Amino acid sequence: MAVHAPQRPTRRAHLPGSQDDVLVRSAPARKVLAAARVLVGFYFLWPFLDKTFGLGKATPSAGAWINGGHPTEGFLLHGTSGPFAHMFDSVAGAWWLDTLFMLGLLGVGLAMILGIGMRVAAVSGALMMGFMWLVTLWPGANPFLDDHWMIALVLLITAATGAGSYYGLGGRWARLPLVREHRWLI
């Protein structure tokens, strides 16, 4: 009588700085994770483009950042509520906050769309979402939960599952010498 032992799937050798230890084997799951990564990237990139160039959706041309507008001013002066409203009102339109906010939108958006720097982008984006939630504390429909937490969760899930490698540049990025030495850059 023969005994059949199931064979273990072969795995590539773990490369320093790679995400080979993340196992998402299902092709449909990889596609969904890649789609979520790109969509959440566009969620960040679009407001950067609209606020920078005044594309007329949320920001009129006259209020564009390149025309001297302040990307944080309108929302922080008119969209705040809750116990932290006055704290956020006091920094509305500050050059340093405008710059950090816009660089955050651009950085998180591009990193997610390209699939590079996912860990830094996920943590940065989740922090941005947390601050945006604090600005509107307590949200109207649900006092604790709104879409900011959902976006933060998608950011963290895509980073934790190595979704930058699925239909993105994450695999190439992970092989760069700098990234191999500093895994937090994955």
PDB file of C-alpha atoms in Angstrom:
ATOM      1  CA  MET A   1       0.000   0.000   0.000  1.00  0.00           C
ATOM      2  CA  ALA A   2       1.351   3.394  -1.003  1.00  0.00           C
ATOM      3  CA  VAL A   3       1.123   6.405   1.209  1.00  0.00           C
ATOM      4  CA  HIS A   4       0.539   9.689  -0.533  1.00  0.00           C
ATOM      5  CA  ALA A   5       1.964  12.755   1.149  1.00  0.00           C
ATOM      6  CA  PRO A   6       0.689  16.031  -0.236  1.00  0.00           C
ATOM      7  CA  GLN A   7       3.415  18.170  -1.691  1.00  0.00           C
ATOM      8  CA  ARG A   8       3.906  21.615  -0.323  1.00  0.00           C
ATOM      9  CA  PRO A   9       3.775  24.375  -2.880  1.00  0.00           C
ATOM     10  CA  THR A  10       7.201  25.709  -3.728  1.00  0.00           C
ATOM     11  CA  ARG A  11       8.011  29.232  -2.765  1.00  0.00           C
ATOM     12  CA  ARG A  12      10.622  31.597  -4.022  1.00  0.00           C
ATOM     13  CA  ALA A  13      13.438  32.238  -1.613  1.00  0.00           C
ATOM     14  CA  HIS A  14      12.681  35.099   0.719  1.00  0.00           C
ATOM     15  CA  LEU A  15      14.512  38.169  -0.468  1.00  0.00           C
ATOM     16  CA  PRO A  16      15.346  40.899   2.028  1.00  0.00           C
ATOM     17  CA  GLY A  17      12.888  43.718   1.438  1.00  0.00           C
ATOM     18  CA  SER A  18      10.492  41.553  -0.559  1.00  0.00           C
ATOM     19  CA  GLN A  19       6.950  40.634   0.293  1.00  0.00           C
ATOM     20  CA  ASP A  20       7.380  36.954  -0.471  1.00  0.00           C
ATOM     21  CA  ASP A  21       6.221  36.083   3.034  1.00  0.00           C
ATOM     22  CA  VAL A  22       2.763  37.464   2.226  1.00  0.00           C
ATOM     23  CA  LEU A  23       0.708  34.643   0.766  1.00  0.00           C
ATOM     24  CA  VAL A  24      -2.348  35.666  -1.195  1.00  0.00           C
ATOM     25  CA  ARG A  25      -2.645  32.753  -3.586  1.00  0.00           C
ATOM     26  CA  SER A  26      -6.074  33.368  -5.011  1.00  0.00           C
ATOM     27  CA  ALA A  27      -5.959  35.187  -8.353  1.00  0.00           C
ATOM     28  CA  PRO A  28      -9.389  36.775  -7.797  1.00  0.00           C
ATOM     29  CA  ALA A  29      -8.291  38.002  -4.341  1.00  0.00           C
ATOM     30  CA  ARG A  30      -5.155  39.530  -5.849  1.00  0.00           C
ATOM     31  CA  LYS A  31      -7.259  41.311  -8.465  1.00  0.00           C
ATOM     32  CA  VAL A  32      -9.636  42.666  -5.826  1.00  0.00           C
ATOM     33  CA  LEU A  33      -6.738  43.838  -3.657  1.00  0.00           C
ATOM     34  CA  ALA A  34      -5.093  45.519  -6.652  1.00  0.00           C
ATOM     35  CA  ALA A  35      -8.372  47.210  -7.584  1.00  0.00           C
ATOM     36  CA  ALA A  36      -8.886  48.394  -3.986  1.00  0.00           C
ATOM     37  CA  ARG A  37      -5.315  49.735  -3.955  1.00  0.00           C
ATOM     38  CA  VAL A  38      -5.779  51.711  -7.168  1.00  0.00           C
ATOM     39  CA  LEU A  39      -9.222  53.014  -6.183  1.00  0.00           C
ATOM     40  CA  VAL A  40      -8.065  54.237  -2.786  1.00  0.00           C
ATOM     41  CA  GLY A  41      -5.044  55.781  -4.521  1.00  0.00           C
ATOM     42  CA  PHE A  42      -7.357  57.707  -6.821  1.00  0.00           C
ATOM     43  CA  TYR A  43      -9.429  58.682  -3.763  1.00  0.00           C
ATOM     44  CA  PHE A  44      -6.325  60.602  -2.593  1.00  0.00           C
ATOM     45  CA  LEU A  45      -4.958  61.729  -5.957  1.00  0.00           C
ATOM     46  CA  TRP A  46      -8.157  63.345  -7.255  1.00  0.00           C
ATOM     47  CA  PRO A  47      -8.512  65.937  -4.468  1.00  0.00           C
ATOM     48  CA  PHE A  48      -4.824  66.785  -4.917  1.00  0.00           C
ATOM     49  CA  LEU A  49      -5.410  67.489  -8.615  1.00  0.00           C
ATOM     50  CA  ASP A  50      -8.673  69.361  -8.027  1.00  0.00           C
ATOM     51  CA  LYS A  51      -7.285  71.522  -5.217  1.00  0.00           C
ATOM     52  CA  THR A  52      -4.009  72.191  -7.048  1.00  0.00           C
ATOM     53  CA  PHE A  53      -5.459  73.178 -10.417  1.00  0.00           C
ATOM     54  CA  GLY A  54      -9.050  74.170  -9.521  1.00  0.00           C
ATOM     55  CA  LEU A  55     -10.698  71.687 -11.855  1.00  0.00           C
ATOM     56  CA  GLY A  56     -14.131  72.917 -10.828  1.00  0.00           C
ATOM     57  CA  LYS A  57     -15.414  69.917  -8.895  1.00  0.00           C
ATOM     58  CA  ALA A  58     -14.801  70.820  -5.250  1.00  0.00           C
ATOM     59  CA  THR A  59     -12.423  73.690  -5.974  1.00  0.00           C
ATOM     60  CA  PRO A  60     -13.153  76.520  -8.412  1.00  0.00           C
ATOM     61  CA  SER A  61     -10.293  77.744 -10.583  1.00  0.00           C
ATOM     62  CA  ALA A  62      -9.947  80.936  -8.559  1.00  0.00           C
ATOM     63  CA  GLY A  63      -9.407  78.908  -5.370  1.00  0.00           C
ATOM     64  CA  ALA A  64      -6.731  76.636  -6.844  1.00  0.00           C
ATOM     65  CA  TRP A  65      -3.521  76.172  -4.887  1.00  0.00           C
ATOM     66  CA  ILE A  66      -1.504  77.380  -7.888  1.00  0.00           C
ATOM     67  CA  ASN A  67      -3.604  80.559  -7.878  1.00  0.00           C
ATOM     68  CA  GLY A  68      -2.885  81.296  -4.210  1.00  0.00           C
ATOM     69  CA  GLY A  69      -5.786  79.348  -2.726  1.00  0.00           C
ATOM     70  CA  HIS A  70      -5.540  77.507   0.576  1.00  0.00           C
ATOM     71  CA  PRO A  71      -6.606  73.850   0.258  1.00  0.00           C
ATOM     72  CA  THR A  72      -7.358  73.415   3.965  1.00  0.00           C
ATOM     73  CA  GLU A  73      -9.112  76.717   4.603  1.00  0.00           C
ATOM     74  CA  GLY A  74     -12.645  76.091   3.330  1.00  0.00           C
ATOM     75  CA  PHE A  75     -13.194  72.758   4.995  1.00  0.00           C
ATOM     76  CA  LEU A  76     -11.512  73.637   8.273  1.00  0.00           C
ATOM     77  CA  LEU A  77     -13.416  76.913   8.600  1.00  0.00           C
ATOM     78  CA  HIS A  78     -16.836  75.683   7.465  1.00  0.00           C
ATOM     79  CA  GLY A  79     -16.850  71.882   7.774  1.00  0.00           C
ATOM     80  CA  THR A  80     -15.660  71.372  11.333  1.00  0.00           C
ATOM     81  CA  SER A  81     -17.815  70.284  14.231  1.00  0.00           C
ATOM     82  CA  GLY A  82     -17.357  68.713  17.620  1.00  0.00           C
ATOM     83  CA  PRO A  83     -14.940  69.287  20.465  1.00  0.00           C
ATOM     84  CA  PHE A  84     -11.874  69.951  18.278  1.00  0.00           C
ATOM     85  CA  ALA A  85     -13.495  72.428  15.876  1.00  0.00           C
ATOM     86  CA  HIS A  86     -11.770  75.525  17.265  1.00  0.00           C
ATOM     87  CA  MET A  87      -8.369  73.847  17.248  1.00  0.00           C
ATOM     88  CA  PHE A  88      -8.730  73.077  13.538  1.00  0.00           C
ATOM     89  CA  ASP A  89     -10.198  76.517  12.777  1.00  0.00           C
ATOM     90  CA  SER A  90      -7.055  78.111  14.162  1.00  0.00           C
ATOM     91  CA  VAL A  91      -4.768  76.409  11.609  1.00  0.00           C
ATOM     92  CA  ALA A  92      -7.072  76.666   8.577  1.00  0.00           C
ATOM     93  CA  GLY A  93      -5.136  77.929   5.572  1.00  0.00           C
ATOM     94  CA  ALA A  94      -1.738  77.846   7.291  1.00  0.00           C
ATOM     95  CA  TRP A  95       0.992  77.403   4.671  1.00  0.00           C
ATOM     96  CA  TRP A  96       2.578  74.482   6.526  1.00  0.00           C
ATOM     97  CA  LEU A  97      -0.739  72.639   6.875  1.00  0.00           C
ATOM     98  CA  ASP A  98      -1.643  73.269   3.232  1.00  0.00           C
ATOM     99  CA  THR A  99       1.749  71.916   2.175  1.00  0.00           C
ATOM    100  CA  LEU A 100       1.592  68.825   4.418  1.00  0.00           C
ATOM    101  CA  PHE A 101      -1.978  68.089   3.361  1.00  0.00           C
ATOM    102  CA  MET A 102      -1.259  68.414  -0.350  1.00  0.00           C
ATOM    103  CA  LEU A 103       1.972  66.390  -0.179  1.00  0.00           C
ATOM    104  CA  GLY A 104       0.068  63.744   1.783  1.00  0.00           C
ATOM    105  CA  LEU A 105      -2.675  63.545  -0.839  1.00  0.00           C
ATOM    106  CA  LEU A 106      -0.138  63.317  -3.657  1.00  0.00           C
ATOM    107  CA  GLY A 107       2.190  60.880  -1.907  1.00  0.00           C
ATOM    108  CA  VAL A 108      -0.483  58.475  -0.712  1.00  0.00           C
ATOM    109  CA  GLY A 109      -2.320  58.656  -4.041  1.00  0.00           C
ATOM    110  CA  LEU A 110       0.717  57.938  -6.207  1.00  0.00           C
ATOM    111  CA  ALA A 111       2.122  55.290  -3.868  1.00  0.00           C
ATOM    112  CA  MET A 112      -1.145  53.378  -3.877  1.00  0.00           C
ATOM    113  CA  ILE A 113      -1.732  53.659  -7.605  1.00  0.00           C
ATOM    114  CA  LEU A 114       1.831  52.573  -8.417  1.00  0.00           C
ATOM    115  CA  GLY A 115       2.048  49.991  -5.605  1.00  0.00           C
ATOM    116  CA  ILE A 116       5.273  51.382  -4.119  1.00  0.00           C
ATOM    117  CA  GLY A 117       5.983  52.578  -0.599  1.00  0.00           C
ATOM    118  CA  MET A 118       2.775  50.937   0.552  1.00  0.00           C
ATOM    119  CA  ARG A 119       3.654  50.784   4.255  1.00  0.00           C
ATOM    120  CA  VAL A 120       4.515  54.473   4.532  1.00  0.00           C
ATOM    121  CA  ALA A 121       1.512  55.412   2.389  1.00  0.00           C
ATOM    122  CA  ALA A 122      -0.872  53.239   4.429  1.00  0.00           C
ATOM    123  CA  VAL A 123       0.235  54.652   7.770  1.00  0.00           C
ATOM    124  CA  SER A 124       0.302  58.233   6.445  1.00  0.00           C
ATOM    125  CA  GLY A 125      -3.091  57.879   4.777  1.00  0.00           C
ATOM    126  CA  ALA A 126      -4.625  56.250   7.858  1.00  0.00           C
ATOM    127  CA  LEU A 127      -3.347  59.134   9.995  1.00  0.00           C
ATOM    128  CA  MET A 128      -4.811  61.633   7.525  1.00  0.00           C
ATOM    129  CA  MET A 129      -8.144  59.815   7.669  1.00  0.00           C
ATOM    130  CA  GLY A 130      -8.027  59.832  11.480  1.00  0.00           C
ATOM    131  CA  PHE A 131      -7.445  63.590  11.545  1.00  0.00           C
ATOM    132  CA  MET A 132     -10.210  64.149   9.001  1.00  0.00           C
ATOM    133  CA  TRP A 133     -12.547  62.116  11.209  1.00  0.00           C
ATOM    134  CA  LEU A 134     -11.583  64.304  14.195  1.00  0.00           C
ATOM    135  CA  VAL A 135     -12.426  67.411  12.167  1.00  0.00           C
ATOM    136  CA  THR A 136     -16.032  66.219  11.778  1.00  0.00           C
ATOM    137  CA  LEU A 137     -16.414  64.592  15.186  1.00  0.00           C
ATOM    138  CA  TRP A 138     -19.161  63.346  15.705  1.00  0.00           C
ATOM    139  CA  PRO A 139     -20.253  62.335  12.184  1.00  0.00           C
ATOM    140  CA  GLY A 140     -23.942  62.829  11.440  1.00  0.00           C
ATOM    141  CA  ALA A 141     -25.197  59.394  10.412  1.00  0.00           C
ATOM    142  CA  ASN A 142     -23.155  57.342  12.885  1.00  0.00           C
ATOM    143  CA  PRO A 143     -21.494  58.944  15.896  1.00  0.00           C
ATOM    144  CA  PHE A 144     -18.422  56.712  15.730  1.00  0.00           C
ATOM    145  CA  LEU A 145     -17.947  55.391  12.229  1.00  0.00           C
ATOM    146  CA  ASP A 146     -17.812  57.021   8.816  1.00  0.00           C
ATOM    147  CA  ASP A 147     -16.050  56.497   5.498  1.00  0.00           C
ATOM    148  CA  HIS A 148     -12.742  57.828   6.854  1.00  0.00           C
ATOM    149  CA  TRP A 149     -12.311  54.632   8.890  1.00  0.00           C
ATOM    150  CA  MET A 150     -13.214  52.470   5.890  1.00  0.00           C
ATOM    151  CA  ILE A 151     -10.588  54.179   3.728  1.00  0.00           C
ATOM    152  CA  ALA A 152      -8.015  53.806   6.526  1.00  0.00           C
ATOM    153  CA  LEU A 153      -8.826  50.105   6.758  1.00  0.00           C
ATOM    154  CA  VAL A 154      -8.469  49.585   2.991  1.00  0.00           C
ATOM    155  CA  LEU A 155      -5.101  51.362   3.116  1.00  0.00           C
ATOM    156  CA  LEU A 156      -3.874  49.081   5.896  1.00  0.00           C
ATOM    157  CA  ILE A 157      -5.269  45.894   4.316  1.00  0.00           C
ATOM    158  CA  THR A 158      -3.638  46.587   0.958  1.00  0.00           C
ATOM    159  CA  ALA A 159      -0.292  47.284   2.632  1.00  0.00           C
ATOM    160  CA  ALA A 160      -0.505  44.234   4.905  1.00  0.00           C
ATOM    161  CA  THR A 161      -1.278  41.885   2.012  1.00  0.00           C
ATOM    162  CA  GLY A 162       1.459  43.189  -0.281  1.00  0.00           C
ATOM    163  CA  ALA A 163      -1.088  44.429  -2.809  1.00  0.00           C
ATOM    164  CA  GLY A 164       1.542  46.652  -4.415  1.00  0.00           C
ATOM    165  CA  SER A 165       2.965  43.534  -6.021  1.00  0.00           C
ATOM    166  CA  TYR A 166      -0.351  42.645  -7.658  1.00  0.00           C
ATOM    167  CA  TYR A 167      -0.576  44.511 -10.951  1.00  0.00           C
ATOM    168  CA  GLY A 168       1.711  47.199  -9.572  1.00  0.00           C
ATOM    169  CA  LEU A 169       5.378  48.076  -9.261  1.00  0.00           C
ATOM    170  CA  GLY A 170       5.732  46.725  -5.701  1.00  0.00           C
ATOM    171  CA  GLY A 171       7.830  43.712  -6.717  1.00  0.00           C
ATOM    172  CA  ARG A 172      10.361  45.841  -8.573  1.00  0.00           C
ATOM    173  CA  TRP A 173      10.320  48.425  -5.801  1.00  0.00           C
ATOM    174  CA  ALA A 174      11.072  45.741  -3.184  1.00  0.00           C
ATOM    175  CA  ARG A 175      14.202  44.680  -5.100  1.00  0.00           C
ATOM    176  CA  LEU A 176      15.792  48.132  -4.999  1.00  0.00           C
ATOM    177  CA  PRO A 177      18.915  48.122  -2.790  1.00  0.00           C
ATOM    178  CA  LEU A 178      17.630  50.919  -0.547  1.00  0.00           C
ATOM    179  CA  VAL A 179      14.309  49.157  -0.016  1.00  0.00           C
ATOM    180  CA  ARG A 180      16.046  45.820   0.619  1.00  0.00           C
ATOM    181  CA  GLU A 181      18.022  47.471   3.412  1.00  0.00           C
ATOM    182  CA  HIS A 182      15.055  49.336   4.874  1.00  0.00           C
ATOM    183  CA  ARG A 183      11.979  47.107   4.790  1.00  0.00           C
ATOM    184  CA  TRP A 184       9.726  49.855   6.124  1.00  0.00           C
ATOM    185  CA  LEU A 185       9.970  51.452   2.664  1.00  0.00           C
ATOM    186  CA  ILE A 186       8.087  48.556   1.052  1.00  0.00           C
TER     187      ILE A 186
END
